[in-house]
Amino acid sequence: MQGSGVDVGVLGVLPVRATQLDSASAVDQWLRSVGSVERSRQVGAMSRDKLAGFVSLLDSRTGPDLIGTVDPDLATRIVQSADAAQSARWLEAIESDEAAEILRRLPDPTREQLFDRISEPQAQALRELLRWPPTSVAAHMLPDVFTIPDTITAAEAETLVRTQSTQVRGRARVGALIYVTDADRRLIGFLEFQDLVLAQPDQTVSELSSADPVWVRPLVDAEQAAQSLVDYDLAALPVVDDQRRLLGVLTADAAADIIETEATRDAERQGGSEPLEVPYLRASPFRLWRKRIVWLLVLFVAEAYTGTVLRAFEDEMEAVVALAFFIPLLIGTGGNTGTQITTTLVRAMGTGQVRLRDLPRVLAKEMSTGFLVALTMAAAAIVRAWTLGVGPQVTITVSLTVAAIVLWSALVSSILPLLLKKCRVDPAVVSAPMIATIVDGTGLIIYFLIAHATLPQLAGL
Amino acid sequence: MQGSGVDVGVLGVLPVRATQLDSASAVDQWLRSVGSVERSRQVGAMSRDKLAGFVSLLDSRTGPDLIGTVDPDLATRIVQSADAAQSARWLEAIESDEAAEILRRLPDPTREQLFDRISEPQAQALRELLRWPPTSVAAHMLPDVFTIPDTITAAEAETLVRTQSTQVRGRARVGALIYVTDADRRLIGFLEFQDLVLAQPDQTVSELSSADPVWVRPLVDAEQAAQSLVDYDLAALPVVDDQRRLLGVLTADAAADIIETEATRDAERQGGSEPLEVPYLRASPFRLWRKRIVWLLVLFVAEAYTGTVLRAFEDEMEAVVALAFFIPLLIGTGGNTGTQITTTLVRAMGTGQVRLRDLPRVLAKEMSTGFLVALTMAAAAIVRAWTLGVGPQVTITVSLTVAAIVLWSALVSSILPLLLKKCRVDPAVVSAPMIATIVDGTGLIIYFLIAHATLPQLAGL
């Protein structure tokens, strides 16, 4: 493929289209030519019949390769399309955390059928994984870990690890670590395969290993654990019980999946929608409607309040109809200011940069910024009111209002995400639509109060 | 720490606060107790004087540890606070891609001063990294890679790699790979350290290595390369020239940083703001103002159009003042519907799930969903108009309008991100405020056109 103008490629493999797949070897070549996103896309788009035909071409090597890489929702459909004996062998061949992810999605009878066909002790290990709450880190951990004592030499450690590799099933992860434990399986340190290779054969494990391993408890929220792994720059995060005994590890791969899934959920929440939970292209219009309509109706009810406000100020609008011209502009600017703040803030909270105790700093920063923004926007409003030719008094009203709404919106938007976090609600639900809705109704009240104070025409109303 | 109720911890290390740091050993203990986010937070909050005092406590081990983990902006400030000879040694000790990231941020004279003190051939390697465009994958690659021929045995490979480790400077990454190349340094395969340890000593490298490595060209966009790495589930992505010669690798760590930075930029753009480029808590109010005011003013100018529309329909509003009550509700609902769609779509495009050629599928899906949403919202509008007591005719106008605006907003929001992508503009700029602004003005026109068609009172206007 060199010199062909392709920027990313797989050496020695020609791209194949999923439509060309009619033999086991074609499937094999296809798998070597495409990444996980493209695999999910092409297989996910297949009809039920087409999928059944495709699954019949999978073998003991391509089956696990496929279900271990596509999204768990699709992997579950593939497992359901294959016969139970075959599915069981595929599930045995992929990593326990991924197998558990699929098993968790299956209906009870199908799952039990598969468990009957998965050999012990692996079925036992998978059952144990499924027993942890799905949002806990323990539900996502890999129970198979290399463990060695710290008293042996590098050469002895190599031999020991080679023996364990027959028990640590399947192909362990790229960059897997070796944990150092004491006689009671208590965690005391870790080292990398690379350390063993690069060591002198007679160096002891205690010389080679890093002490101070970061650990996590099994019931910790999986997202929090995944972020700790990234934060401490680890290849794997050990999960320990309250006796510090090693239960398993969260791998960097599993952590990346958890973070990516959570980032998608947050993005969807930020857009004022419930998380879809399946890839967008596979979500049916009915599912999209169901995930979106809840917030739309809630916001509609909240926004309906603006009608009440406007009816209350009906006389004012009839007296000075020009006031109505600025309604969308004023509440729109308030919504925009607030959206900028909450989006930045929710992201900064999501990456751990901003915490509850930072509220005073956030408020100080946002109110100072809000003051600069208010001045700029008030100037812009003067220009706009002047071009609409509404007279100096309405111009003053409008520019004072825009400044007041900007400050009000900044206040609400910088407090709300932190307040929700304090109430243990995901701050990502503070969506752009929610901020706009809150600022719309309250902004109108500010507008008419300022109009009353500045316009002599409204004095009697 | 066991049994203390702590959920995540570092074994054998007691937490230290940055304020307690007054000796090199205190800094050492602090570094062992906190992750990168907390390091950036605490050091980033220091005043210039405080930072200088802190930097003077860093040594040849803690210095590299710190600048290799905090955000590059802060790392640059730390390097500038230390004396040049010391900084140069720290930069030598961290990975080339991270060192380049810092050097790129330094003013030219400081950078040259440091280059003079960094020993060859490393200075040369860093200069070469800096020569690549900053957005290309080559600018983020690690040039130091283990390479072996495929003809030797596992035992010979271990020895060879051990020899190379003295040349491959610093501590290579967790999970680093070993690349298999031919005599001309052309890439032919790869294997893991783990494969070497678990192999029989007399197995040949060609038996152990994976063929079909995924590769990338040096000038490919760093974000695209990072996504390919994730997509193909790799520990590192080799960068090759057009002769397929290995130039370096993008590590999974570097890829994770690139993806995280880009996700933060996208989130900020989605909120209708320019990316901050520094951690939120370190952004000054003036920087926040500068990054936000551009879009606020653009949107203000665009939104000002609503005033023109409303003035054009002034007579209609005077004739039926109840029409004005529904303005925020109608345009708000339109904005909300559109925001839900663009947010989901931009995220799906960001993760590679949706591409340009999916436009027909996206449109079909969104128009079907839009139809369901329109029906629901029209029903809700009937209820709301009835409770406001505006009479049957305005009720009909309002519910027809809400349905029309929902469909219109769905159309605009599903086409716009893909259209921008086609024009090579980042679709993340389609923010909630932008959609709201587009739908506000056009939605009002739809409103008054429908009012004209349904309200007999407006017949003569």
mmCIF file of N, CA, C and O in Angstrom, chain A residues 7 9 11 32 36-38 41 162 174 192 197 212-213 215 217 231 233 235 253 264 267 272 280-281 283 289 292 304 308 311 321 340 343 347 353 355 358 365-366 376 384 388, chain B residues 7 9 11 32 36-38 41 162 171 174 197 212-213 215 217 231 233 235 253 264 267 272 280-281 283 289 292 304 308 311 314 340 343 347 353 355 358 365-366 376 384 388:
data_model
loop_
_atom_site.group_PDB
_atom_site.id
_atom_site.type_symbol
_atom_site.label_atom_id
_atom_site.label_comp_id
_atom_site.label_asym_id
_atom_site.label_seq_id
_atom_site.Cartn_x
_atom_site.Cartn_y
_atom_site.Cartn_z
ATOM 1 N N ASP A 7 -3.225 7.190 4.328
ATOM 2 C CA ASP A 7 -2.552 7.785 5.476
ATOM 3 C C ASP A 7 -2.438 6.843 6.670
ATOM 4 O O ASP A 7 -1.549 6.939 7.479
ATOM 5 N N GLY A 9 -2.970 2.612 7.582
ATOM 6 C CA GLY A 9 -3.211 1.353 6.909
ATOM 7 C C GLY A 9 -2.750 0.184 7.726
ATOM 8 O O GLY A 9 -2.163 0.335 8.784
ATOM 9 N N LEU A 11 -0.470 -3.193 7.356
ATOM 10 C CA LEU A 11 0.549 -3.722 6.465
ATOM 11 C C LEU A 11 0.124 -5.056 5.854
ATOM 12 O O LEU A 11 -0.290 -5.955 6.565
ATOM 13 N N ARG A 32 -8.842 -8.369 9.748
ATOM 14 C CA ARG A 32 -7.505 -7.808 9.819
ATOM 15 C C ARG A 32 -7.430 -6.417 9.186
ATOM 16 O O ARG A 32 -6.489 -5.672 9.433
ATOM 17 N N SER A 36 -12.269 -1.432 15.315
ATOM 18 C CA SER A 36 -13.490 -1.783 16.037
ATOM 19 C C SER A 36 -14.692 -0.927 15.640
ATOM 20 O O SER A 36 -15.809 -1.429 15.562
ATOM 21 N N VAL A 37 -14.470 0.373 15.365
ATOM 22 C CA VAL A 37 -15.598 1.229 15.008
ATOM 23 C C VAL A 37 -16.226 0.751 13.698
ATOM 24 O O VAL A 37 -17.443 0.599 13.584
ATOM 25 N N GLU A 38 -15.362 0.462 12.708
ATOM 26 C CA GLU A 38 -15.854 0.025 11.409
ATOM 27 C C GLU A 38 -16.497 -1.371 11.513
ATOM 28 O O GLU A 38 -17.494 -1.652 10.852
ATOM 29 N N ARG A 41 -19.924 -0.789 12.908
ATOM 30 C CA ARG A 41 -20.771 -0.150 11.891
ATOM 31 C C ARG A 41 -21.305 -1.171 10.913
ATOM 32 O O ARG A 41 -22.511 -1.250 10.667
ATOM 33 N N ARG A 162 5.812 -17.811 33.538
ATOM 34 C CA ARG A 162 5.546 -18.696 32.404
ATOM 35 C C ARG A 162 4.612 -19.826 32.822
ATOM 36 O O ARG A 162 3.716 -20.219 32.073
ATOM 37 N N VAL A 174 -2.135 -6.503 26.505
ATOM 38 C CA VAL A 174 -0.957 -5.717 26.179
ATOM 39 C C VAL A 174 -0.585 -4.886 27.419
ATOM 40 O O VAL A 174 -1.447 -4.267 28.030
ATOM 41 N N GLU A 192 6.738 -4.580 35.694
ATOM 42 C CA GLU A 192 6.310 -4.800 34.321
ATOM 43 C C GLU A 192 7.104 -5.945 33.710
ATOM 44 O O GLU A 192 8.229 -6.199 34.122
ATOM 45 N N VAL A 197 12.526 -8.461 31.591
ATOM 46 C CA VAL A 197 13.377 -8.674 30.421
ATOM 47 C C VAL A 197 14.673 -7.883 30.555
ATOM 48 O O VAL A 197 15.754 -8.373 30.236
ATOM 49 N N ASP A 212 4.577 1.209 46.808
ATOM 50 C CA ASP A 212 3.518 2.227 46.757
ATOM 51 C C ASP A 212 2.507 2.028 45.622
ATOM 52 O O ASP A 212 2.151 2.988 44.942
ATOM 53 N N PRO A 213 2.037 0.807 45.370
ATOM 54 C CA PRO A 213 1.017 0.724 44.316
ATOM 55 C C PRO A 213 -0.266 1.452 44.729
ATOM 56 O O PRO A 213 -0.621 1.459 45.906
ATOM 57 N N TRP A 215 -4.193 1.587 44.868
ATOM 58 C CA TRP A 215 -5.206 0.531 44.882
ATOM 59 C C TRP A 215 -6.584 1.152 44.979
ATOM 60 O O TRP A 215 -6.723 2.354 45.250
ATOM 61 N N ARG A 217 -10.892 0.097 46.164
ATOM 62 C CA ARG A 217 -11.801 -0.871 46.771
ATOM 63 C C ARG A 217 -12.814 -1.357 45.735
ATOM 64 O O ARG A 217 -13.176 -0.600 44.843
ATOM 65 N N ASP A 231 -5.283 9.245 36.151
ATOM 66 C CA ASP A 231 -4.661 10.269 36.965
ATOM 67 C C ASP A 231 -3.274 9.827 37.435
ATOM 68 O O ASP A 231 -2.320 10.607 37.436
ATOM 69 N N ASP A 233 -1.549 7.544 35.953
ATOM 70 C CA ASP A 233 -0.782 7.110 34.783
ATOM 71 C C ASP A 233 -0.402 5.629 34.884
ATOM 72 O O ASP A 233 0.761 5.259 34.705
ATOM 73 N N ALA A 235 -0.892 1.341 34.073
ATOM 74 C CA ALA A 235 -1.303 0.389 33.045
ATOM 75 C C ALA A 235 -2.468 -0.451 33.558
ATOM 76 O O ALA A 235 -3.240 -1.002 32.784
ATOM 77 N N ASP A 253 -7.315 -0.554 29.244
ATOM 78 C CA ASP A 253 -8.302 -0.708 28.178
ATOM 79 C C ASP A 253 -9.722 -0.588 28.706
ATOM 80 O O ASP A 253 -10.555 0.113 28.132
ATOM 81 N N THR A 264 -19.709 9.943 26.413
ATOM 82 C CA THR A 264 -20.851 9.983 25.493
ATOM 83 C C THR A 264 -22.133 10.279 26.257
ATOM 84 O O THR A 264 -22.945 11.105 25.842
ATOM 85 N N ALA A 267 -22.162 13.928 27.181
ATOM 86 C CA ALA A 267 -22.443 14.778 26.019
ATOM 87 C C ALA A 267 -23.936 14.764 25.722
ATOM 88 O O ALA A 267 -24.545 15.802 25.458
ATOM 89 N N GLY A 272 -29.356 17.957 26.636
ATOM 90 C CA GLY A 272 -30.740 17.945 27.105
ATOM 91 C C GLY A 272 -31.483 16.687 26.717
ATOM 92 O O GLY A 272 -32.673 16.713 26.420
ATOM 93 N N TYR A 280 -25.431 5.593 18.005
ATOM 94 C CA TYR A 280 -26.452 6.443 17.388
ATOM 95 C C TYR A 280 -27.116 5.819 16.170
ATOM 96 O O TYR A 280 -28.337 5.792 16.067
ATOM 97 N N LEU A 281 -26.296 5.289 15.251
ATOM 98 C CA LEU A 281 -26.892 4.788 14.002
ATOM 99 C C LEU A 281 -27.791 3.575 14.239
ATOM 100 O O LEU A 281 -28.610 3.243 13.394
ATOM 101 N N ALA A 283 -29.812 3.366 16.942
ATOM 102 C CA ALA A 283 -30.962 3.781 17.752
ATOM 103 C C ALA A 283 -32.169 4.005 16.840
ATOM 104 O O ALA A 283 -32.076 4.735 15.864
ATOM 105 N N TRP A 289 -36.927 9.129 20.276
ATOM 106 C CA TRP A 289 -38.062 9.910 20.780
ATOM 107 C C TRP A 289 -38.184 9.733 22.290
ATOM 108 O O TRP A 289 -38.299 10.696 23.039
ATOM 109 N N ARG A 292 -35.536 11.520 24.261
ATOM 110 C CA ARG A 292 -35.521 12.981 24.168
ATOM 111 C C ARG A 292 -36.761 13.644 24.734
ATOM 112 O O ARG A 292 -36.720 14.770 25.222
ATOM 113 N N ALA A 304 -43.153 27.210 29.843
ATOM 114 C CA ALA A 304 -44.523 27.713 29.743
ATOM 115 C C ALA A 304 -44.731 28.889 30.698
ATOM 116 O O ALA A 304 -45.556 29.770 30.462
ATOM 117 N N THR A 308 -46.875 33.009 31.232
ATOM 118 C CA THR A 308 -47.511 33.616 32.391
ATOM 119 C C THR A 308 -46.890 34.991 32.681
ATOM 120 O O THR A 308 -47.597 35.968 32.939
ATOM 121 N N ARG A 311 -48.000 37.432 29.997
ATOM 122 C CA ARG A 311 -49.392 37.849 30.159
ATOM 123 C C ARG A 311 -49.512 38.847 31.309
ATOM 124 O O ARG A 311 -50.256 39.814 31.246
ATOM 125 N N VAL A 321 -44.875 48.707 22.562
ATOM 126 C CA VAL A 321 -44.777 47.443 21.819
ATOM 127 C C VAL A 321 -43.336 47.142 21.431
ATOM 128 O O VAL A 321 -42.956 45.982 21.259
ATOM 129 N N GLN A 340 -22.236 28.822 27.921
ATOM 130 C CA GLN A 340 -20.771 28.842 27.882
ATOM 131 C C GLN A 340 -20.190 28.437 29.231
ATOM 132 O O GLN A 340 -19.260 27.647 29.311
ATOM 133 N N THR A 343 -21.088 24.583 30.326
ATOM 134 C CA THR A 343 -20.387 23.573 29.532
ATOM 135 C C THR A 343 -18.936 23.466 29.973
ATOM 136 O O THR A 343 -18.417 22.365 30.191
ATOM 137 N N ARG A 347 -17.407 20.154 32.128
ATOM 138 C CA ARG A 347 -16.252 19.435 31.589
ATOM 139 C C ARG A 347 -15.098 19.453 32.605
ATOM 140 O O ARG A 347 -14.464 18.436 32.849
ATOM 141 N N GLN A 353 -10.798 18.593 37.432
ATOM 142 C CA GLN A 353 -10.085 19.854 37.652
ATOM 143 C C GLN A 353 -10.804 20.765 38.629
ATOM 144 O O GLN A 353 -10.176 21.569 39.318
ATOM 145 N N ARG A 355 -13.640 20.996 41.807
ATOM 146 C CA ARG A 355 -14.373 20.218 42.807
ATOM 147 C C ARG A 355 -15.280 21.138 43.602
ATOM 148 O O ARG A 355 -15.193 22.357 43.502
ATOM 149 N N ASP A 358 -14.156 24.247 45.301
ATOM 150 C CA ASP A 358 -13.682 25.361 44.479
ATOM 151 C C ASP A 358 -14.771 26.396 44.229
ATOM 152 O O ASP A 358 -14.524 27.392 43.538
ATOM 153 N N LYS A 365 -14.290 34.053 39.816
ATOM 154 C CA LYS A 365 -13.833 34.095 38.429
ATOM 155 C C LYS A 365 -14.985 34.429 37.472
ATOM 156 O O LYS A 365 -14.858 35.280 36.595
ATOM 157 N N GLU A 366 -16.120 33.758 37.689
ATOM 158 C CA GLU A 366 -17.231 33.928 36.757
ATOM 159 C C GLU A 366 -17.908 35.288 36.917
ATOM 160 O O GLU A 366 -18.403 35.858 35.948
ATOM 161 N N THR A 376 -19.526 44.623 27.658
ATOM 162 C CA THR A 376 -19.440 44.479 26.204
ATOM 163 C C THR A 376 -20.816 44.323 25.571
ATOM 164 O O THR A 376 -21.132 44.960 24.564
ATOM 165 N N ARG A 384 -27.556 48.025 18.761
ATOM 166 C CA ARG A 384 -28.690 47.346 18.140
ATOM 167 C C ARG A 384 -29.994 48.142 18.327
ATOM 168 O O ARG A 384 -30.787 48.287 17.404
ATOM 169 N N LEU A 388 -32.485 49.841 15.479
ATOM 170 C CA LEU A 388 -33.913 49.539 15.348
ATOM 171 C C LEU A 388 -34.749 50.805 15.520
ATOM 172 O O LEU A 388 -35.962 50.788 15.305
ATOM 173 N N ASP B 7 -11.429 4.862 49.791
ATOM 174 C CA ASP B 7 -11.802 3.988 48.688
ATOM 175 C C ASP B 7 -10.697 3.808 47.665
ATOM 176 O O ASP B 7 -10.607 2.803 46.983
ATOM 177 N N GLY B 9 -6.428 4.562 47.261
ATOM 178 C CA GLY B 9 -5.286 4.984 48.059
ATOM 179 C C GLY B 9 -3.983 4.519 47.470
ATOM 180 O O GLY B 9 -3.952 3.786 46.504
ATOM 181 N N LEU B 11 -0.566 2.594 48.612
ATOM 182 C CA LEU B 11 -0.098 1.751 49.695
ATOM 183 C C LEU B 11 1.098 2.361 50.407
ATOM 184 O O LEU B 11 2.071 2.750 49.778
ATOM 185 N N ARG B 32 4.434 10.958 45.702
ATOM 186 C CA ARG B 32 3.968 9.577 45.752
ATOM 187 C C ARG B 32 2.513 9.486 46.200
ATOM 188 O O ARG B 32 1.858 8.482 45.985
ATOM 189 N N SER B 36 -1.861 13.062 38.878
ATOM 190 C CA SER B 36 -1.477 14.196 38.035
ATOM 191 C C SER B 36 -2.453 15.375 38.141
ATOM 192 O O SER B 36 -2.033 16.530 38.111
ATOM 193 N N VAL B 37 -3.745 15.087 38.285
ATOM 194 C CA VAL B 37 -4.721 16.184 38.364
ATOM 195 C C VAL B 37 -4.462 17.029 39.611
ATOM 196 O O VAL B 37 -4.403 18.256 39.567
ATOM 197 N N GLU B 38 -4.267 16.320 40.747
ATOM 198 C CA GLU B 38 -4.049 17.009 42.002
ATOM 199 C C GLU B 38 -2.694 17.734 41.994
ATOM 200 O O GLU B 38 -2.557 18.831 42.539
ATOM 201 N N ARG B 41 -3.280 20.892 40.062
ATOM 202 C CA ARG B 41 -4.095 21.811 40.864
ATOM 203 C C ARG B 41 -3.263 22.546 41.891
ATOM 204 O O ARG B 41 -3.282 23.770 41.973
ATOM 205 N N ARG B 162 17.989 -5.880 25.745
ATOM 206 C CA ARG B 162 18.682 -5.400 26.934
ATOM 207 C C ARG B 162 19.804 -4.430 26.548
ATOM 208 O O ARG B 162 20.031 -3.425 27.214
ATOM 209 N N ARG B 171 13.160 5.847 31.010
ATOM 210 C CA ARG B 171 12.381 4.645 31.244
ATOM 211 C C ARG B 171 11.310 4.592 30.156
ATOM 212 O O ARG B 171 10.476 5.470 30.067
ATOM 213 N N VAL B 174 5.332 2.015 30.005
ATOM 214 C CA VAL B 174 4.580 0.829 30.392
ATOM 215 C C VAL B 174 3.953 0.232 29.138
ATOM 216 O O VAL B 174 3.373 0.961 28.336
ATOM 217 N N VAL B 197 8.871 -12.973 27.396
ATOM 218 C CA VAL B 197 8.970 -13.650 28.685
ATOM 219 C C VAL B 197 8.275 -14.996 28.636
ATOM 220 O O VAL B 197 8.773 -15.997 29.151
ATOM 221 N N ASP B 212 0.950 -7.927 10.050
ATOM 222 C CA ASP B 212 -0.129 -6.951 9.816
ATOM 223 C C ASP B 212 -0.144 -5.800 10.787
ATOM 224 O O ASP B 212 -1.219 -5.431 11.285
ATOM 225 N N PRO B 213 0.979 -5.194 11.137
ATOM 226 C CA PRO B 213 0.855 -4.034 12.027
ATOM 227 C C PRO B 213 0.123 -2.889 11.335
ATOM 228 O O PRO B 213 0.272 -2.683 10.133
ATOM 229 N N TRP B 215 -0.224 0.974 10.623
ATOM 230 C CA TRP B 215 0.763 2.051 10.600
ATOM 231 C C TRP B 215 0.078 3.356 10.239
ATOM 232 O O TRP B 215 -1.078 3.368 9.798
ATOM 233 N N ARG B 217 1.009 7.520 8.592
ATOM 234 C CA ARG B 217 2.009 8.407 7.993
ATOM 235 C C ARG B 217 2.283 9.597 8.918
ATOM 236 O O ARG B 217 1.395 10.015 9.658
ATOM 237 N N ASP B 231 -9.085 2.622 18.015
ATOM 238 C CA ASP B 231 -9.951 1.814 17.166
ATOM 239 C C ASP B 231 -9.364 0.418 16.947
ATOM 240 O O ASP B 231 -10.079 -0.583 16.961
ATOM 241 N N ASP B 233 -7.189 -0.903 18.959
ATOM 242 C CA ASP B 233 -6.887 -1.479 20.265
ATOM 243 C C ASP B 233 -5.394 -1.763 20.410
ATOM 244 O O ASP B 233 -4.978 -2.862 20.771
ATOM 245 N N ALA B 235 -1.307 -0.827 21.702
ATOM 246 C CA ALA B 235 -0.538 -0.213 22.789
ATOM 247 C C ALA B 235 0.296 0.935 22.226
ATOM 248 O O ALA B 235 0.683 1.841 22.945
ATOM 249 N N ASP B 253 -0.494 6.279 25.762
ATOM 250 C CA ASP B 253 -0.562 7.409 26.696
ATOM 251 C C ASP B 253 -0.682 8.738 25.966
ATOM 252 O O ASP B 253 -1.504 9.583 26.321
ATOM 253 N N THR B 264 -12.019 18.074 25.460
ATOM 254 C CA THR B 264 -12.255 19.307 26.200
ATOM 255 C C THR B 264 -12.511 20.460 25.237
ATOM 256 O O THR B 264 -13.439 21.242 25.423
ATOM 257 N N ALA B 267 -15.991 20.087 23.864
ATOM 258 C CA ALA B 267 -17.014 20.439 24.845
ATOM 259 C C ALA B 267 -17.134 21.956 24.925
ATOM 260 O O ALA B 267 -18.235 22.506 24.958
ATOM 261 N N GLY B 272 -20.493 26.928 22.870
ATOM 262 C CA GLY B 272 -20.503 28.237 22.226
ATOM 263 C C GLY B 272 -19.362 29.119 22.677
ATOM 264 O O GLY B 272 -19.514 30.331 22.804
ATOM 265 N N TYR B 280 -9.215 25.178 33.471
ATOM 266 C CA TYR B 280 -10.203 26.193 33.829
ATOM 267 C C TYR B 280 -9.792 27.060 35.015
ATOM 268 O O TYR B 280 -9.851 28.286 34.952
ATOM 269 N N LEU B 281 -9.346 26.412 36.100
ATOM 270 C CA LEU B 281 -9.062 27.193 37.307
ATOM 271 C C LEU B 281 -7.885 28.144 37.111
ATOM 272 O O LEU B 281 -7.728 29.089 37.865
ATOM 273 N N ALA B 283 -7.427 29.803 34.194
ATOM 274 C CA ALA B 283 -7.791 30.801 33.187
ATOM 275 C C ALA B 283 -8.213 32.100 33.887
ATOM 276 O O ALA B 283 -9.067 32.079 34.763
ATOM 277 N N TRP B 289 -13.109 35.948 29.200
ATOM 278 C CA TRP B 289 -13.878 36.941 28.452
ATOM 279 C C TRP B 289 -13.513 36.877 26.967
ATOM 280 O O TRP B 289 -14.363 36.827 26.087
ATOM 281 N N ARG B 292 -14.843 33.877 25.148
ATOM 282 C CA ARG B 292 -16.301 33.768 25.074
ATOM 283 C C ARG B 292 -16.948 34.876 24.265
ATOM 284 O O ARG B 292 -17.989 34.669 23.644
ATOM 285 N N ALA B 304 -30.040 39.406 16.623
ATOM 286 C CA ALA B 304 -30.643 40.730 16.463
ATOM 287 C C ALA B 304 -31.682 40.722 15.345
ATOM 288 O O ALA B 304 -32.641 41.500 15.348
ATOM 289 N N THR B 308 -35.805 42.452 14.012
ATOM 290 C CA THR B 308 -36.282 42.882 12.701
ATOM 291 C C THR B 308 -37.558 42.123 12.326
ATOM 292 O O THR B 308 -38.540 42.697 11.847
ATOM 293 N N ARG B 311 -40.427 43.383 14.475
ATOM 294 C CA ARG B 311 -40.906 44.696 14.073
ATOM 295 C C ARG B 311 -41.740 44.582 12.798
ATOM 296 O O ARG B 311 -42.759 45.256 12.639
ATOM 297 N N GLU B 314 -45.148 43.692 13.752
ATOM 298 C CA GLU B 314 -45.655 44.519 14.842
ATOM 299 C C GLU B 314 -47.191 44.609 14.818
ATOM 300 O O GLU B 314 -47.848 44.467 15.852
ATOM 301 N N GLN B 340 -30.602 18.873 21.189
ATOM 302 C CA GLN B 340 -30.539 17.424 21.437
ATOM 303 C C GLN B 340 -29.919 16.715 20.240
ATOM 304 O O GLN B 340 -29.055 15.848 20.393
ATOM 305 N N THR B 343 -26.017 17.773 19.534
ATOM 306 C CA THR B 343 -25.084 17.258 20.539
ATOM 307 C C THR B 343 -24.819 15.779 20.312
ATOM 308 O O THR B 343 -23.676 15.326 20.321
ATOM 309 N N ARG B 347 -21.161 14.241 18.846
ATOM 310 C CA ARG B 347 -20.448 13.234 19.622
ATOM 311 C C ARG B 347 -20.260 11.958 18.782
ATOM 312 O O ARG B 347 -19.174 11.381 18.766
ATOM 313 N N GLN B 353 -18.487 7.151 14.763
ATOM 314 C CA GLN B 353 -19.652 6.312 14.473
ATOM 315 C C GLN B 353 -20.466 6.834 13.299
ATOM 316 O O GLN B 353 -21.117 6.067 12.603
ATOM 317 N N ARG B 355 -20.421 9.207 9.762
ATOM 318 C CA ARG B 355 -19.556 9.860 8.774
ATOM 319 C C ARG B 355 -20.410 10.588 7.756
ATOM 320 O O ARG B 355 -21.623 10.422 7.706
ATOM 321 N N ASP B 358 -23.182 9.008 5.824
ATOM 322 C CA ASP B 358 -24.370 8.566 6.555
ATOM 323 C C ASP B 358 -25.489 9.598 6.522
ATOM 324 O O ASP B 358 -26.553 9.370 7.114
ATOM 325 N N LYS B 365 -33.651 9.074 9.926
ATOM 326 C CA LYS B 365 -33.850 8.800 11.351
ATOM 327 C C LYS B 365 -34.380 10.034 12.078
ATOM 328 O O LYS B 365 -35.326 9.964 12.852
ATOM 329 N N GLU B 366 -33.756 11.194 11.793
ATOM 330 C CA GLU B 366 -34.127 12.395 12.537
ATOM 331 C C GLU B 366 -35.487 12.938 12.107
ATOM 332 O O GLU B 366 -36.209 13.510 12.928
ATOM 333 N N THR B 376 -46.096 14.973 19.774
ATOM 334 C CA THR B 376 -46.158 15.082 21.234
ATOM 335 C C THR B 376 -46.173 16.539 21.685
ATOM 336 O O THR B 376 -46.961 16.930 22.548
ATOM 337 N N ARG B 384 -51.176 23.765 26.974
ATOM 338 C CA ARG B 384 -50.667 25.028 27.512
ATOM 339 C C ARG B 384 -51.492 26.235 27.044
ATOM 340 O O ARG B 384 -51.822 27.124 27.838
ATOM 341 N N LEU B 388 -53.748 28.914 29.282
ATOM 342 C CA LEU B 388 -53.555 30.368 29.246
ATOM 343 C C LEU B 388 -54.837 31.083 28.808
ATOM 344 O O LEU B 388 -54.924 32.299 28.875
#
